[in-house]
PDB file of C-alpha atoms in Angstrom:
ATOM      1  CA  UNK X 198      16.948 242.007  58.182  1.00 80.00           C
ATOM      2  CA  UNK X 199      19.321 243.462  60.843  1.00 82.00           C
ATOM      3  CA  UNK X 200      15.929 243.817  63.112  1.00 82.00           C
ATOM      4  CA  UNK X 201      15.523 239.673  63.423  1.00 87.00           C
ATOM      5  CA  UNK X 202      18.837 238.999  62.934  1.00 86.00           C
ATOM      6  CA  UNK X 203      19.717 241.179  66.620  1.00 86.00           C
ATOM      7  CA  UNK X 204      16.203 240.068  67.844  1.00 84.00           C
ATOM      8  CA  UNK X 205      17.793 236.307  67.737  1.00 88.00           C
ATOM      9  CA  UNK X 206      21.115 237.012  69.936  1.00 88.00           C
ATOM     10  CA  UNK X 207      20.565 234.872  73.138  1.00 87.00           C
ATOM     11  CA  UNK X 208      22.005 238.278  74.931  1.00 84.00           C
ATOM     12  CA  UNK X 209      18.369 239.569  74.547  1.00 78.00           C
ATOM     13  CA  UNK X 210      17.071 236.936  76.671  1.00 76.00           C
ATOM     14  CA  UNK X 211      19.458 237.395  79.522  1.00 76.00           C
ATOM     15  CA  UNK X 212      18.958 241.342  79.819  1.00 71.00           C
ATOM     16  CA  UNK X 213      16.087 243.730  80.694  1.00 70.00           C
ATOM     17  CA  UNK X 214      17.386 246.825  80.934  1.00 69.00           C
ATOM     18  CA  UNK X 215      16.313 247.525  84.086  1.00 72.00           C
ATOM     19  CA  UNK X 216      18.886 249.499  86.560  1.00 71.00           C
ATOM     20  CA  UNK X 217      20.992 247.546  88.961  1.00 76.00           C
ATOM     21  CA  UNK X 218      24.079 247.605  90.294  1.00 80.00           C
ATOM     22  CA  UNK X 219      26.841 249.303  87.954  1.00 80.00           C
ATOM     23  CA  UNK X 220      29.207 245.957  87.735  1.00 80.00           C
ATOM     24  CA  UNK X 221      25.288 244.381  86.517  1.00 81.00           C
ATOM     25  CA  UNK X 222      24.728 247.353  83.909  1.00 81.00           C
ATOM     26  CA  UNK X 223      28.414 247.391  82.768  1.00 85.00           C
ATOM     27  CA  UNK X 224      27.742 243.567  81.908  1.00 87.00           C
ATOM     28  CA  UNK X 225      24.739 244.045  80.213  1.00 86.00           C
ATOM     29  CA  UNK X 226      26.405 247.113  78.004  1.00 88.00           C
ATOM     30  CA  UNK X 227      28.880 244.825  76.942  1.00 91.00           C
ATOM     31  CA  UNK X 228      26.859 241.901  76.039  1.00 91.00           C
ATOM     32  CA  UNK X 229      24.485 244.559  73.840  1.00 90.00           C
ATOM     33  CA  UNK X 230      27.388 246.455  72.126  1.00 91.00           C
ATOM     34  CA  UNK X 231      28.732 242.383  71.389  1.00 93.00           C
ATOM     35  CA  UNK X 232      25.038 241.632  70.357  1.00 92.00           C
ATOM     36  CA  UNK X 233      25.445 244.462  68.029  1.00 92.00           C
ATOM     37  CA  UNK X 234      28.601 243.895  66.277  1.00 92.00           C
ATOM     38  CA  UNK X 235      27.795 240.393  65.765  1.00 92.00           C
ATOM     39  CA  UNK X 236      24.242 241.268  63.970  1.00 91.00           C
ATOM     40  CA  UNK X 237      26.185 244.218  62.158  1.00 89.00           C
ATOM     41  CA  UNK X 238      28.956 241.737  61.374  1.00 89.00           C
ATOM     42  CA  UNK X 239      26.563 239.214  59.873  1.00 89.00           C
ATOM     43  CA  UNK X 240      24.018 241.215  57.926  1.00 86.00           C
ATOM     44  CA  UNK X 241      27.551 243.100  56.248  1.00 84.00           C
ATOM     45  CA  UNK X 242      28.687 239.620  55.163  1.00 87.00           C
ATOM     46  CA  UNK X 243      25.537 238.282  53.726  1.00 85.00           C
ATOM     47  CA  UNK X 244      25.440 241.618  51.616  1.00 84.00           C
ATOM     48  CA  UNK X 245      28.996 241.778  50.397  1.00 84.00           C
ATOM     49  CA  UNK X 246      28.545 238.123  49.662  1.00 86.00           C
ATOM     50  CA  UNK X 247      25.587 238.675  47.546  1.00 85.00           C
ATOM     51  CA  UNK X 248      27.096 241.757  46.151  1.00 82.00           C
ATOM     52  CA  UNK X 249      30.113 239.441  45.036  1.00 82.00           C
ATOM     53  CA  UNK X 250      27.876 237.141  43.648  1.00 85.00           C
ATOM     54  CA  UNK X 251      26.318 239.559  41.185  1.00 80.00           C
ATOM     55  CA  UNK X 252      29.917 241.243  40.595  1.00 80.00           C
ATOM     56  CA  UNK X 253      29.029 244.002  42.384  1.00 73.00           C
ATOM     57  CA  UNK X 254      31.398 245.776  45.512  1.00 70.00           C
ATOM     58  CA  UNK X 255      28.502 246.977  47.839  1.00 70.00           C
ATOM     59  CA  UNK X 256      27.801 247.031  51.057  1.00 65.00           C
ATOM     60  CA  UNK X 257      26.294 248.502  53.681  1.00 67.00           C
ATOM     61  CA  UNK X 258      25.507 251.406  56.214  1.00 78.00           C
ATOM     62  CA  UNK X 259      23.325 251.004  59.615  1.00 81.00           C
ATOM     63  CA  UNK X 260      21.452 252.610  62.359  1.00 87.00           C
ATOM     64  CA  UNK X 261      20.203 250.846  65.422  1.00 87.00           C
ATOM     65  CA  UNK X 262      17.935 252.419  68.270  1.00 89.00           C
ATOM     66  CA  UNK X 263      17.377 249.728  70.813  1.00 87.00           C
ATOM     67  CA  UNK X 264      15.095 250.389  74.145  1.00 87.00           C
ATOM     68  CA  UNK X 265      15.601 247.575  76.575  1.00 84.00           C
ATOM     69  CA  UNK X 266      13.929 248.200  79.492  1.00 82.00           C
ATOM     70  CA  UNK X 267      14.616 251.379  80.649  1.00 81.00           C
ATOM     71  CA  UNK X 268      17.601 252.238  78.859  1.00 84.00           C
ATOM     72  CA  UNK X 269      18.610 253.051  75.601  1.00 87.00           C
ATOM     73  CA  UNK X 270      20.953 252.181  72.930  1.00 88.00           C
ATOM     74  CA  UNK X 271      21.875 253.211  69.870  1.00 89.00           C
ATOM     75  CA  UNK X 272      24.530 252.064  67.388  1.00 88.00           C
ATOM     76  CA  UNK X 273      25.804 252.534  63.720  1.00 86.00           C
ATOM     77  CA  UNK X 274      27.775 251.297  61.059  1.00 83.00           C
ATOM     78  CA  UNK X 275      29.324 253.189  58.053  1.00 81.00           C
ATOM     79  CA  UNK X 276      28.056 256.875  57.892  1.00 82.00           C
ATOM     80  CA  UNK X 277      24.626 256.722  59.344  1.00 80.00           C
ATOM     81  CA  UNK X 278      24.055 259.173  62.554  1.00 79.00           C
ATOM     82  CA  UNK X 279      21.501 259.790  65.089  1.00 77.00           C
ATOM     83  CA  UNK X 280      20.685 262.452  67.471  1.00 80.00           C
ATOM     84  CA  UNK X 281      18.362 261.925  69.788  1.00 78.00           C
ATOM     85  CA  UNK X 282      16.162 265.200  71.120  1.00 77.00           C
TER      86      UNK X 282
END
């Protein structure tokens, strides 16, 4: 679910990932990383909620490797990793 739920955030339709000028790429990398937090935030709620629901305290870890463009960017949530080679 985290997939379509970061595939909806309107920042995906404002940015390309192409190179520009760095005051251009710093705002893109801060309307991703937001774009990121907010799908992380949301898919963590919906699970804890459910979790709740059947009495259960779950929730949830998360690993994200996004190319836009030409760049790449990668993000996680609890203890998930990535290394790139």
């Amino acid at each position: 679910r985290l997939h379509t739920v970061l595939a909806s955030d309107p920042c995906f339709r404002m940015h390309s990932g192409e190179l520009g000028p760095p005051a251009m790429m710093r705002s893109e990398e801060d309307a991703v990383r937001g774009a990121f937090a907010r799908a992380f935030r949301s898919l963590d709620d919906d699970i804890l909620a459910e979790s709740r629901a059947d009495g259960g305290r779950d929730g949830c870890t998360a690993l994200v490797v996004l190319r836009l463009g030409d760049t790449l960017y990668a993000a996680h949530a609890g203890d998930s990793r990535a290394v790139l080679c």
